[in-house]
């Protein structure tokens, strides 16, 4: 089955620790995205990547980092510099060439700082 | 910069009735795509319908249809014959080189 897999589903972090959220897709999509979802604020873009070894900051990139070493993988690291990391994180992918295609989403990771 | 606005945080509809969710956007581009996504309690994002800006005809998918007014930059979603399973968060989205989402509308369906 083709799709996007995010892991883990739930993640707990102690204050001051970095954590990495995994996102893997087997859809052969060029573009991948990370969104943060908080109540009442919709989906806010953290980082996105249109092609391997290249990525751009979204609207709320501070305190986060990403890498895109492989086409199928786009991990997100939440660093200790992120002041309020507790949120629901969604990863998505889409073909780059055709603007008409929708984004496909993973099932999300719920991150809680304890 | 492009923006997407959903002005209705919550809406309610009686089962079997029709409801319309509003969405406006701002862009200087002439060629773009718009989407409505549904997020049920499982939090999985599901595509409901898409609209290509250069097409005059409004998109339709079964009980879901849109009213696309390009000049007014409006993209509303109409759900006909509402069902209990339609209860969810609904997000409007705009695509250029990335996807920009509105803040969402929570739809409640009353039995």
CSV table of C-alpha atoms in Angstrom, one decimal:
chain,number,residue,atom,x,y,z
A,1,UNK,CA,0.0,0.0,0.0
A,2,UNK,CA,1.3,3.4,-0.9
A,3,UNK,CA,1.1,6.1,1.7
A,4,UNK,CA,2.8,8.3,4.3
A,5,UNK,CA,3.9,6.9,7.6
A,6,UNK,CA,4.5,9.0,10.6
A,7,UNK,CA,6.1,7.7,13.8
A,8,UNK,CA,5.6,7.5,16.6
A,9,UNK,CA,1.9,8.2,17.1
A,10,UNK,CA,2.5,9.6,20.6
A,11,UNK,CA,5.7,11.2,21.8
A,12,UNK,CA,6.6,12.5,25.2
A,13,UNK,CA,9.6,14.8,25.7
A,14,UNK,CA,11.2,16.3,28.8
A,15,UNK,CA,11.9,20.0,28.7
A,16,UNK,CA,15.3,20.7,27.3
A,17,UNK,CA,15.5,17.6,25.1
A,18,UNK,CA,15.5,17.4,21.3
A,19,UNK,CA,13.2,15.0,19.7
A,20,UNK,CA,12.9,13.8,16.1
A,21,UNK,CA,9.6,12.9,14.4
A,22,UNK,CA,9.8,10.5,11.5
A,23,UNK,CA,8.0,10.9,8.2
A,24,UNK,CA,8.3,8.3,5.3
A,25,UNK,CA,6.4,8.1,2.0
A,26,UNK,CA,6.4,5.5,-0.7
A,27,UNK,CA,4.3,7.6,-3.2
A,28,UNK,CA,7.4,8.8,-5.1
A,29,UNK,CA,6.4,12.3,-4.4
A,30,UNK,CA,8.9,15.1,-4.8
A,31,UNK,CA,7.5,17.5,-2.3
A,32,UNK,CA,7.1,17.0,1.5
A,33,UNK,CA,5.7,19.3,4.2
A,34,UNK,CA,5.5,19.6,8.0
A,35,UNK,CA,2.6,21.3,9.7
A,36,UNK,CA,1.8,22.0,13.3
A,37,UNK,CA,-1.9,21.9,14.4
A,38,UNK,CA,-3.1,23.7,17.5
A,39,UNK,CA,-6.7,24.2,18.6
A,40,UNK,CA,-8.2,27.2,16.8
A,41,UNK,CA,-5.2,27.8,14.6
A,42,UNK,CA,-5.6,25.4,11.8
A,43,UNK,CA,-2.5,23.9,10.1
A,44,UNK,CA,0.6,26.1,10.2
A,45,UNK,CA,3.5,25.3,7.9
A,46,UNK,CA,6.9,24.6,9.6
A,47,UNK,CA,9.1,23.5,6.8
A,48,UNK,CA,8.7,22.2,3.3
A,49,UNK,CA,10.9,20.6,0.7
A,50,UNK,CA,10.4,20.5,-3.1
A,51,UNK,CA,13.3,18.3,-3.9
A,52,UNK,CA,16.0,16.2,-2.2
A,53,UNK,CA,18.7,18.2,-0.4
A,54,UNK,CA,16.7,21.3,-0.5
A,55,UNK,CA,14.1,22.8,1.9
A,56,UNK,CA,12.5,26.1,2.9
A,57,UNK,CA,11.2,27.6,6.1
A,58,UNK,CA,7.5,28.0,6.6
A,59,UNK,CA,5.7,30.4,8.8
A,60,UNK,CA,6.8,29.0,12.1
A,61,UNK,CA,10.2,27.4,11.6
A,62,UNK,CA,11.9,28.8,14.7
A,63,UNK,CA,12.9,26.0,17.1
A,64,UNK,CA,12.6,23.3,14.4
A,65,UNK,CA,15.0,21.7,11.9
A,66,UNK,CA,14.7,19.3,9.0
A,67,UNK,CA,16.7,17.3,6.6
A,68,UNK,CA,15.9,15.8,3.2
A,69,UNK,CA,18.7,13.4,2.3
A,70,UNK,CA,16.4,10.9,0.7
A,71,UNK,CA,13.3,11.4,-1.5
A,72,UNK,CA,11.1,9.3,0.7
A,73,UNK,CA,12.1,10.7,4.1
A,74,UNK,CA,11.7,14.1,5.7
A,75,UNK,CA,12.3,14.0,9.5
A,76,UNK,CA,11.5,16.9,11.8
A,77,UNK,CA,13.6,17.7,14.8
A,78,UNK,CA,11.9,19.7,17.6
A,79,UNK,CA,14.8,21.4,19.4
A,80,UNK,CA,15.0,22.7,23.0
A,81,UNK,CA,14.7,26.2,21.5
A,82,UNK,CA,11.0,25.6,20.6
A,83,UNK,CA,9.3,27.3,23.5
A,84,UNK,CA,5.9,25.6,23.3
A,85,UNK,CA,6.3,22.3,21.4
A,86,UNK,CA,3.2,20.5,22.7
A,87,UNK,CA,1.0,20.1,19.6
A,88,UNK,CA,-0.2,17.7,16.9
A,89,UNK,CA,2.3,17.4,14.0
A,90,UNK,CA,1.2,16.4,10.5
A,91,UNK,CA,3.5,15.4,7.6
A,92,UNK,CA,2.3,15.6,4.0
A,93,UNK,CA,3.6,14.9,0.5
A,94,UNK,CA,2.6,15.8,-3.0
A,95,UNK,CA,4.0,15.6,-6.6
A,96,UNK,CA,5.9,18.7,-7.4
A,97,UNK,CA,5.2,19.2,-11.0
A,98,UNK,CA,1.5,19.1,-11.1
A,99,UNK,CA,0.0,22.0,-9.1
A,100,UNK,CA,-3.4,20.5,-9.2
A,101,UNK,CA,-2.7,17.5,-7.0
A,102,UNK,CA,-3.7,17.4,-3.4
A,103,UNK,CA,-1.5,16.8,-0.5
A,104,UNK,CA,-1.5,13.4,1.1
A,105,UNK,CA,-1.2,13.3,4.8
A,106,UNK,CA,0.2,10.9,7.4
A,107,UNK,CA,-1.7,10.1,10.6
A,108,UNK,CA,0.1,12.6,12.7
A,109,UNK,CA,2.3,12.6,15.8
A,110,UNK,CA,1.0,14.0,19.1
A,111,UNK,CA,4.0,15.5,21.0
A,112,UNK,CA,3.7,16.3,24.7
A,113,UNK,CA,6.3,18.0,26.8
A,114,UNK,CA,6.3,16.6,30.3
B,1,UNK,CA,1.6,36.5,0.7
B,2,UNK,CA,-1.4,34.2,0.2
B,3,UNK,CA,-3.9,33.9,3.0
B,4,UNK,CA,-6.9,31.7,3.6
B,5,UNK,CA,-9.7,32.8,6.0
B,6,UNK,CA,-12.5,30.7,7.4
B,7,UNK,CA,-14.8,32.9,9.4
B,8,UNK,CA,-17.0,30.3,11.0
B,9,UNK,CA,-15.3,28.4,13.9
B,10,UNK,CA,-18.3,26.2,14.3
B,11,UNK,CA,-21.5,25.3,12.4
B,12,UNK,CA,-24.4,23.0,13.2
B,13,UNK,CA,-26.7,21.2,10.8
B,14,UNK,CA,-29.7,18.9,11.2
B,15,UNK,CA,-29.3,15.5,9.7
B,16,UNK,CA,-30.5,15.4,6.0
B,17,UNK,CA,-30.3,19.2,5.8
B,18,UNK,CA,-27.9,21.3,3.8
B,19,UNK,CA,-25.1,23.4,5.2
B,20,UNK,CA,-22.6,25.8,3.6
B,21,UNK,CA,-19.1,26.4,5.0
B,22,UNK,CA,-17.4,29.7,4.0
B,23,UNK,CA,-13.8,30.3,2.8
B,24,UNK,CA,-12.1,33.4,1.4
B,25,UNK,CA,-8.6,33.7,0.2
B,26,UNK,CA,-6.2,36.4,-0.9
B,27,UNK,CA,-3.7,36.0,-3.8
B,28,UNK,CA,-2.3,37.9,-6.7
B,29,UNK,CA,-1.8,34.8,-8.8
B,30,UNK,CA,-4.2,33.9,-11.6
B,31,UNK,CA,-3.5,30.1,-11.7
B,32,UNK,CA,-3.9,28.1,-8.5
B,33,UNK,CA,-5.9,25.3,-6.9
B,34,UNK,CA,-8.2,25.2,-4.0
B,35,UNK,CA,-9.2,22.3,-1.8
B,36,UNK,CA,-11.5,21.3,1.0
B,37,UNK,CA,-10.2,18.8,3.5
B,38,UNK,CA,-12.1,16.9,6.2
B,39,UNK,CA,-10.5,16.0,9.5
B,40,UNK,CA,-12.7,13.5,11.5
B,41,UNK,CA,-11.9,12.7,15.2
B,42,UNK,CA,-9.3,10.2,14.0
B,43,UNK,CA,-7.4,13.4,12.8
B,44,UNK,CA,-6.6,11.8,9.4
B,45,UNK,CA,-6.8,14.5,6.8
B,46,UNK,CA,-9.2,13.5,3.9
B,47,UNK,CA,-9.6,15.3,0.6
B,48,UNK,CA,-13.2,16.3,0.0
B,49,UNK,CA,-13.0,18.3,-3.2
B,50,UNK,CA,-10.7,20.3,-5.4
B,51,UNK,CA,-11.2,23.3,-7.7
B,52,UNK,CA,-8.9,24.6,-10.5
B,53,UNK,CA,-9.0,28.3,-10.6
B,54,UNK,CA,-9.0,28.5,-14.4
B,55,UNK,CA,-12.2,26.4,-14.6
B,56,UNK,CA,-15.4,28.3,-14.4
B,57,UNK,CA,-17.5,25.2,-13.6
B,58,UNK,CA,-17.9,24.5,-9.9
B,59,UNK,CA,-16.6,21.1,-8.7
B,60,UNK,CA,-19.0,18.5,-7.4
B,61,UNK,CA,-18.3,15.2,-5.6
B,62,UNK,CA,-21.5,13.4,-4.7
B,63,UNK,CA,-23.2,15.3,-1.8
B,64,UNK,CA,-20.3,17.9,-1.8
B,65,UNK,CA,-20.2,20.9,-4.1
B,66,UNK,CA,-18.4,24.2,-4.1
B,67,UNK,CA,-19.4,27.7,-5.0
B,68,UNK,CA,-16.2,29.2,-6.5
B,69,UNK,CA,-16.3,33.0,-7.1
B,70,UNK,CA,-12.9,33.9,-8.5
B,71,UNK,CA,-13.4,37.6,-8.6
B,72,UNK,CA,-14.6,37.7,-5.0
B,73,UNK,CA,-11.9,35.2,-4.0
B,74,UNK,CA,-14.5,33.0,-2.3
B,75,UNK,CA,-14.7,29.2,-2.2
B,76,UNK,CA,-17.6,27.9,-0.1
B,77,UNK,CA,-18.4,24.2,0.4
B,78,UNK,CA,-22.0,23.0,0.3
B,79,UNK,CA,-22.9,19.7,2.0
B,80,UNK,CA,-26.3,18.3,0.9
B,81,UNK,CA,-28.2,15.6,2.8
B,82,UNK,CA,-25.9,15.9,5.8
B,83,UNK,CA,-25.1,12.6,7.5
B,84,UNK,CA,-23.8,11.9,11.0
B,85,UNK,CA,-20.5,10.8,9.5
B,86,UNK,CA,-20.0,14.3,8.1
B,87,UNK,CA,-19.3,15.7,11.6
B,88,UNK,CA,-15.6,16.8,11.5
B,89,UNK,CA,-13.3,19.7,11.2
B,90,UNK,CA,-13.2,21.1,7.6
B,91,UNK,CA,-10.2,23.0,6.3
B,92,UNK,CA,-10.0,25.1,3.2
B,93,UNK,CA,-6.6,25.2,1.5
B,94,UNK,CA,-4.9,27.1,-1.3
B,95,UNK,CA,-2.0,25.7,-3.3
B,96,UNK,CA,0.8,27.6,-5.0
B,97,UNK,CA,4.3,26.2,-4.2
B,98,UNK,CA,3.0,25.0,-0.8
B,99,UNK,CA,-0.4,24.4,0.8
B,100,UNK,CA,-1.9,27.2,2.9
B,101,UNK,CA,-4.7,26.3,5.2
B,102,UNK,CA,-7.5,28.2,7.0
B,103,UNK,CA,-8.2,27.9,10.7
B,104,UNK,CA,-11.0,25.4,10.1
B,105,UNK,CA,-14.7,25.0,10.8
B,106,UNK,CA,-16.0,22.4,13.2
B,107,UNK,CA,-19.2,20.9,11.8
B,108,UNK,CA,-21.7,19.3,14.1
B,109,UNK,CA,-24.5,17.1,12.7
B,110,UNK,CA,-27.6,16.9,14.9
B,111,UNK,CA,-29.7,13.7,14.8
